[in-house]
Amino acid sequence: MTATVTGTRERLLRAARQLIDEGGYGATSVLAIAERAGVASGTLYRHFASKEDLFVELFRDVCDHEDRAIAAALNGLGQAPPATDVVEQIVGTFAQRALRNRRLAWALLAEPVDPRVDAERLAYRARSTERIEAVLQRGIDAGEIPEQNVSLTAAAVVGACGEVLVGPLSPLGDGRPGAEEVVTSLRAFVRRAVGVCQPSERGGRR
């Protein structure tokens, strides 16, 4: 792929992201994307088979960016942090970043989208759940948290995070509760949901 082709493709993706950030998926037409990218409408179809294909790639790019941001936040916890701290940081970082860019986050999390984009949304949610499952299992093995069904707990944590963010992110909402309250409450919920072993409970789980 030549530099010119790559550059045009990146401009189209950047234009689509800007438009979604401004008005959501519904307001992001092929014509609007092309105009924002400074190309003819037909050019988009030389790089993407359809508008849906463009949105799928954009969704993947944004999710990859979020994963890198979460990984960077986890690095700040130091060596071998407790499982509860890890899960709390994953959820807190995701929520905090979503609330900084509400319109884009709403589009990615909750806005009605084409089936293929929705499938990507579900796949990302499944990956997030699996990541938390693995952390919880390490915590159980280390005696940090009680025995539990890690699949159900992880799914509950991911689901709760998404549900809590729907109201504050919605374009129809009033912006309440504020971002700080939302993130603080989610972090506290994670610790309660995951559970932290009391001293008498530690030590026998391997």
PDB file of N, CA, C and O in Angstrom, residues 59-100:
ATOM      1  N   PHE A  59     -13.943   1.495  14.772  1.00  0.00           N
ATOM      2  CA  PHE A  59     -14.234   0.958  16.101  1.00  0.00           C
ATOM      3  C   PHE A  59     -13.039   0.163  16.617  1.00  0.00           C
ATOM      4  O   PHE A  59     -12.646   0.291  17.787  1.00  0.00           O
ATOM      5  N   ARG A  60     -12.459  -0.654  15.759  1.00  0.00           N
ATOM      6  CA  ARG A  60     -11.294  -1.450  16.182  1.00  0.00           C
ATOM      7  C   ARG A  60     -10.129  -0.550  16.563  1.00  0.00           C
ATOM      8  O   ARG A  60      -9.434  -0.807  17.562  1.00  0.00           O
ATOM      9  N   ASP A  61      -9.902   0.503  15.781  1.00  0.00           N
ATOM     10  CA  ASP A  61      -8.802   1.420  16.077  1.00  0.00           C
ATOM     11  C   ASP A  61      -9.005   2.101  17.429  1.00  0.00           C
ATOM     12  O   ASP A  61      -8.062   2.221  18.230  1.00  0.00           O
ATOM     13  N   VAL A  62     -10.224   2.557  17.679  1.00  0.00           N
ATOM     14  CA  VAL A  62     -10.508   3.231  18.951  1.00  0.00           C
ATOM     15  C   VAL A  62     -10.345   2.258  20.115  1.00  0.00           C
ATOM     16  O   VAL A  62      -9.769   2.605  21.154  1.00  0.00           O
ATOM     17  N   CYS A  63     -10.832   1.030  19.952  1.00  0.00           N
ATOM     18  CA  CYS A  63     -10.705   0.039  21.019  1.00  0.00           C
ATOM     19  C   CYS A  63      -9.244  -0.292  21.290  1.00  0.00           C
ATOM     20  O   CYS A  63      -8.842  -0.453  22.456  1.00  0.00           O
ATOM     21  N   ASP A  64      -8.444  -0.411  20.242  1.00  0.00           N
ATOM     22  CA  ASP A  64      -7.015  -0.669  20.423  1.00  0.00           C
ATOM     23  C   ASP A  64      -6.361   0.466  21.196  1.00  0.00           C
ATOM     24  O   ASP A  64      -5.510   0.242  22.069  1.00  0.00           O
ATOM     25  N   HIS A  65      -6.758   1.695  20.870  1.00  0.00           N
ATOM     26  CA  HIS A  65      -6.216   2.865  21.566  1.00  0.00           C
ATOM     27  C   HIS A  65      -6.595   2.822  23.046  1.00  0.00           C
ATOM     28  O   HIS A  65      -5.765   3.111  23.925  1.00  0.00           O
ATOM     29  N   GLU A  66      -7.839   2.447  23.339  1.00  0.00           N
ATOM     30  CA  GLU A  66      -8.279   2.356  24.733  1.00  0.00           C
ATOM     31  C   GLU A  66      -7.532   1.256  25.468  1.00  0.00           C
ATOM     32  O   GLU A  66      -7.160   1.426  26.637  1.00  0.00           O
ATOM     33  N   ASP A  67      -7.308   0.140  24.806  1.00  0.00           N
ATOM     34  CA  ASP A  67      -6.560  -0.953  25.431  1.00  0.00           C
ATOM     35  C   ASP A  67      -5.144  -0.511  25.785  1.00  0.00           C
ATOM     36  O   ASP A  67      -4.615  -0.870  26.851  1.00  0.00           O
ATOM     37  N   ARG A  68      -4.524   0.260  24.905  1.00  0.00           N
ATOM     38  CA  ARG A  68      -3.173   0.749  25.203  1.00  0.00           C
ATOM     39  C   ARG A  68      -3.189   1.715  26.382  1.00  0.00           C
ATOM     40  O   ARG A  68      -2.271   1.707  27.220  1.00  0.00           O
ATOM     41  N   ALA A  69      -4.215   2.542  26.462  1.00  0.00           N
ATOM     42  CA  ALA A  69      -4.332   3.483  27.582  1.00  0.00           C
ATOM     43  C   ALA A  69      -4.516   2.737  28.901  1.00  0.00           C
ATOM     44  O   ALA A  69      -3.930   3.103  29.930  1.00  0.00           O
ATOM     45  N   ILE A  70      -5.325   1.677  28.879  1.00  0.00           N
ATOM     46  CA  ILE A  70      -5.531   0.880  30.090  1.00  0.00           C
ATOM     47  C   ILE A  70      -4.237   0.174  30.482  1.00  0.00           C
ATOM     48  O   ILE A  70      -3.877   0.122  31.669  1.00  0.00           O
ATOM     49  N   ALA A  71      -3.523  -0.359  29.499  1.00  0.00           N
ATOM     50  CA  ALA A  71      -2.251  -1.031  29.787  1.00  0.00           C
ATOM     51  C   ALA A  71      -1.257  -0.063  30.428  1.00  0.00           C
ATOM     52  O   ALA A  71      -0.547  -0.422  31.377  1.00  0.00           O
ATOM     53  N   ALA A  72      -1.221   1.173  29.933  1.00  0.00           N
ATOM     54  CA  ALA A  72      -0.326   2.178  30.506  1.00  0.00           C
ATOM     55  C   ALA A  72      -0.720   2.485  31.947  1.00  0.00           C
ATOM     56  O   ALA A  72       0.141   2.646  32.825  1.00  0.00           O
ATOM     57  N   ALA A  73      -2.032   2.561  32.206  1.00  0.00           N
ATOM     58  CA  ALA A  73      -2.508   2.827  33.567  1.00  0.00           C
ATOM     59  C   ALA A  73      -2.137   1.675  34.501  1.00  0.00           C
ATOM     60  O   ALA A  73      -1.759   1.887  35.659  1.00  0.00           O
ATOM     61  N   LEU A  74      -2.219   0.453  34.009  1.00  0.00           N
ATOM     62  CA  LEU A  74      -1.873  -0.711  34.830  1.00  0.00           C
ATOM     63  C   LEU A  74      -0.385  -0.744  35.147  1.00  0.00           C
ATOM     64  O   LEU A  74       0.019  -1.182  36.223  1.00  0.00           O
ATOM     65  N   ASN A  75       0.421  -0.263  34.212  1.00  0.00           N
ATOM     66  CA  ASN A  75       1.864  -0.220  34.461  1.00  0.00           C
ATOM     67  C   ASN A  75       2.193   0.668  35.648  1.00  0.00           C
ATOM     68  O   ASN A  75       3.203   0.473  36.339  1.00  0.00           O
ATOM     69  N   GLY A  76       1.343   1.657  35.880  1.00  0.00           N
ATOM     70  CA  GLY A  76       1.565   2.566  37.001  1.00  0.00           C
ATOM     71  C   GLY A  76       1.305   1.942  38.360  1.00  0.00           C
ATOM     72  O   GLY A  76       1.611   2.546  39.392  1.00  0.00           O
ATOM     73  N   LEU A  77       0.742   0.738  38.378  1.00  0.00           N
ATOM     74  CA  LEU A  77       0.451   0.069  39.656  1.00  0.00           C
ATOM     75  C   LEU A  77       1.679  -0.638  40.229  1.00  0.00           C
ATOM     76  O   LEU A  77       1.643  -1.095  41.372  1.00  0.00           O
ATOM     77  N   GLY A  78       2.742  -0.763  39.438  1.00  0.00           N
ATOM     78  CA  GLY A  78       3.940  -1.418  39.921  1.00  0.00           C
ATOM     79  C   GLY A  78       3.928  -2.914  39.661  1.00  0.00           C
ATOM     80  O   GLY A  78       3.086  -3.440  38.936  1.00  0.00           O
ATOM     81  N   GLN A  79       4.856  -3.603  40.301  1.00  0.00           N
ATOM     82  CA  GLN A  79       5.023  -5.034  40.091  1.00  0.00           C
ATOM     83  C   GLN A  79       3.983  -5.835  40.878  1.00  0.00           C
ATOM     84  O   GLN A  79       3.760  -5.584  42.058  1.00  0.00           O
ATOM     85  N   ALA A  80       3.350  -6.803  40.214  1.00  0.00           N
ATOM     86  CA  ALA A  80       2.424  -7.755  40.850  1.00  0.00           C
ATOM     87  C   ALA A  80       1.403  -7.083  41.758  1.00  0.00           C
ATOM     88  O   ALA A  80       1.330  -7.407  42.947  1.00  0.00           O
ATOM     89  N   PRO A  81       0.602  -6.149  41.248  1.00  0.00           N
ATOM     90  CA  PRO A  81      -0.408  -5.505  42.088  1.00  0.00           C
ATOM     91  C   PRO A  81      -1.533  -6.477  42.433  1.00  0.00           C
ATOM     92  O   PRO A  81      -1.776  -7.445  41.708  1.00  0.00           O
ATOM     93  N   PRO A  82      -2.249  -6.252  43.549  1.00  0.00           N
ATOM     94  CA  PRO A  82      -3.377  -7.121  43.899  1.00  0.00           C
ATOM     95  C   PRO A  82      -4.424  -7.129  42.800  1.00  0.00           C
ATOM     96  O   PRO A  82      -4.619  -6.128  42.099  1.00  0.00           O
ATOM     97  N   ALA A  83      -5.117  -8.259  42.659  1.00  0.00           N
ATOM     98  CA  ALA A  83      -6.112  -8.412  41.598  1.00  0.00           C
ATOM     99  C   ALA A  83      -7.203  -7.352  41.684  1.00  0.00           C
ATOM    100  O   ALA A  83      -7.643  -6.806  40.664  1.00  0.00           O
ATOM    101  N   THR A  84      -7.643  -7.036  42.893  1.00  0.00           N
ATOM    102  CA  THR A  84      -8.698  -6.039  43.043  1.00  0.00           C
ATOM    103  C   THR A  84      -8.243  -4.688  42.528  1.00  0.00           C
ATOM    104  O   THR A  84      -9.014  -3.957  41.891  1.00  0.00           O
ATOM    105  N   ASP A  85      -6.991  -4.331  42.794  1.00  0.00           N
ATOM    106  CA  ASP A  85      -6.466  -3.055  42.295  1.00  0.00           C
ATOM    107  C   ASP A  85      -6.443  -3.035  40.771  1.00  0.00           C
ATOM    108  O   ASP A  85      -6.719  -2.005  40.150  1.00  0.00           O
ATOM    109  N   VAL A  86      -6.098  -4.169  40.177  1.00  0.00           N
ATOM    110  CA  VAL A  86      -6.026  -4.249  38.717  1.00  0.00           C
ATOM    111  C   VAL A  86      -7.406  -4.054  38.096  1.00  0.00           C
ATOM    112  O   VAL A  86      -7.588  -3.264  37.167  1.00  0.00           O
ATOM    113  N   VAL A  87      -8.393  -4.789  38.615  1.00  0.00           N
ATOM    114  CA  VAL A  87      -9.743  -4.680  38.059  1.00  0.00           C
ATOM    115  C   VAL A  87     -10.287  -3.268  38.273  1.00  0.00           C
ATOM    116  O   VAL A  87     -10.910  -2.677  37.379  1.00  0.00           O
ATOM    117  N   GLU A  88     -10.060  -2.720  39.459  1.00  0.00           N
ATOM    118  CA  GLU A  88     -10.507  -1.354  39.730  1.00  0.00           C
ATOM    119  C   GLU A  88      -9.875  -0.364  38.754  1.00  0.00           C
ATOM    120  O   GLU A  88     -10.544   0.545  38.261  1.00  0.00           O
ATOM    121  N   GLN A  89      -8.597  -0.554  38.452  1.00  0.00           N
ATOM    122  CA  GLN A  89      -7.915   0.354  37.531  1.00  0.00           C
ATOM    123  C   GLN A  89      -8.431   0.209  36.113  1.00  0.00           C
ATOM    124  O   GLN A  89      -8.582   1.200  35.391  1.00  0.00           O
ATOM    125  N   ILE A  90      -8.713  -1.017  35.688  1.00  0.00           N
ATOM    126  CA  ILE A  90      -9.256  -1.241  34.348  1.00  0.00           C
ATOM    127  C   ILE A  90     -10.580  -0.498  34.196  1.00  0.00           C
ATOM    128  O   ILE A  90     -10.791   0.260  33.240  1.00  0.00           O
ATOM    129  N   VAL A  91     -11.487  -0.723  35.137  1.00  0.00           N
ATOM    130  CA  VAL A  91     -12.811  -0.106  35.067  1.00  0.00           C
ATOM    131  C   VAL A  91     -12.724   1.409  35.233  1.00  0.00           C
ATOM    132  O   VAL A  91     -13.349   2.169  34.485  1.00  0.00           O
ATOM    133  N   GLY A  92     -11.937   1.853  36.198  1.00  0.00           N
ATOM    134  CA  GLY A  92     -11.825   3.286  36.444  1.00  0.00           C
ATOM    135  C   GLY A  92     -11.220   4.038  35.277  1.00  0.00           C
ATOM    136  O   GLY A  92     -11.699   5.124  34.910  1.00  0.00           O
ATOM    137  N   THR A  93     -10.186   3.472  34.676  1.00  0.00           N
ATOM    138  CA  THR A  93      -9.543   4.126  33.532  1.00  0.00           C
ATOM    139  C   THR A  93     -10.493   4.194  32.347  1.00  0.00           C
ATOM    140  O   THR A  93     -10.605   5.237  31.686  1.00  0.00           O
ATOM    141  N   PHE A  94     -11.187   3.099  32.071  1.00  0.00           N
ATOM    142  CA  PHE A  94     -12.131   3.082  30.956  1.00  0.00           C
ATOM    143  C   PHE A  94     -13.218   4.131  31.160  1.00  0.00           C
ATOM    144  O   PHE A  94     -13.545   4.904  30.251  1.00  0.00           O
ATOM    145  N   ALA A  95     -13.801   4.164  32.351  1.00  0.00           N
ATOM    146  CA  ALA A  95     -14.884   5.110  32.627  1.00  0.00           C
ATOM    147  C   ALA A  95     -14.395   6.553  32.563  1.00  0.00           C
ATOM    148  O   ALA A  95     -15.068   7.423  31.989  1.00  0.00           O
ATOM    149  N   GLN A  96     -13.254   6.802  33.124  1.00  0.00           N
ATOM    150  CA  GLN A  96     -12.717   8.163  33.128  1.00  0.00           C
ATOM    151  C   GLN A  96     -12.472   8.673  31.713  1.00  0.00           C
ATOM    152  O   GLN A  96     -12.820   9.809  31.379  1.00  0.00           O
ATOM    153  N   ARG A  97     -11.912   7.828  30.869  1.00  0.00           N
ATOM    154  CA  ARG A  97     -11.634   8.232  29.498  1.00  0.00           C
ATOM    155  C   ARG A  97     -12.930   8.415  28.711  1.00  0.00           C
ATOM    156  O   ARG A  97     -13.042   9.336  27.902  1.00  0.00           O
ATOM    157  N   ALA A  98     -13.907   7.547  28.956  1.00  0.00           N
ATOM    158  CA  ALA A  98     -15.192   7.680  28.262  1.00  0.00           C
ATOM    159  C   ALA A  98     -15.859   9.006  28.612  1.00  0.00           C
ATOM    160  O   ALA A  98     -16.411   9.694  27.746  1.00  0.00           O
ATOM    161  N   LEU A  99     -15.794   9.392  29.868  1.00  0.00           N
ATOM    162  CA  LEU A  99     -16.459  10.610  30.318  1.00  0.00           C
ATOM    163  C   LEU A  99     -15.740  11.873  29.874  1.00  0.00           C
ATOM    164  O   LEU A  99     -16.302  12.961  29.941  1.00  0.00           O
ATOM    165  N   ARG A 100     -14.514  11.743  29.410  1.00  0.00           N
ATOM    166  CA  ARG A 100     -13.801  12.897  28.847  1.00  0.00           C
ATOM    167  C   ARG A 100     -14.237  13.174  27.413  1.00  0.00           C
ATOM    168  O   ARG A 100     -14.040  14.263  26.901  1.00  0.00           O
TER     169      ARG A 100
END
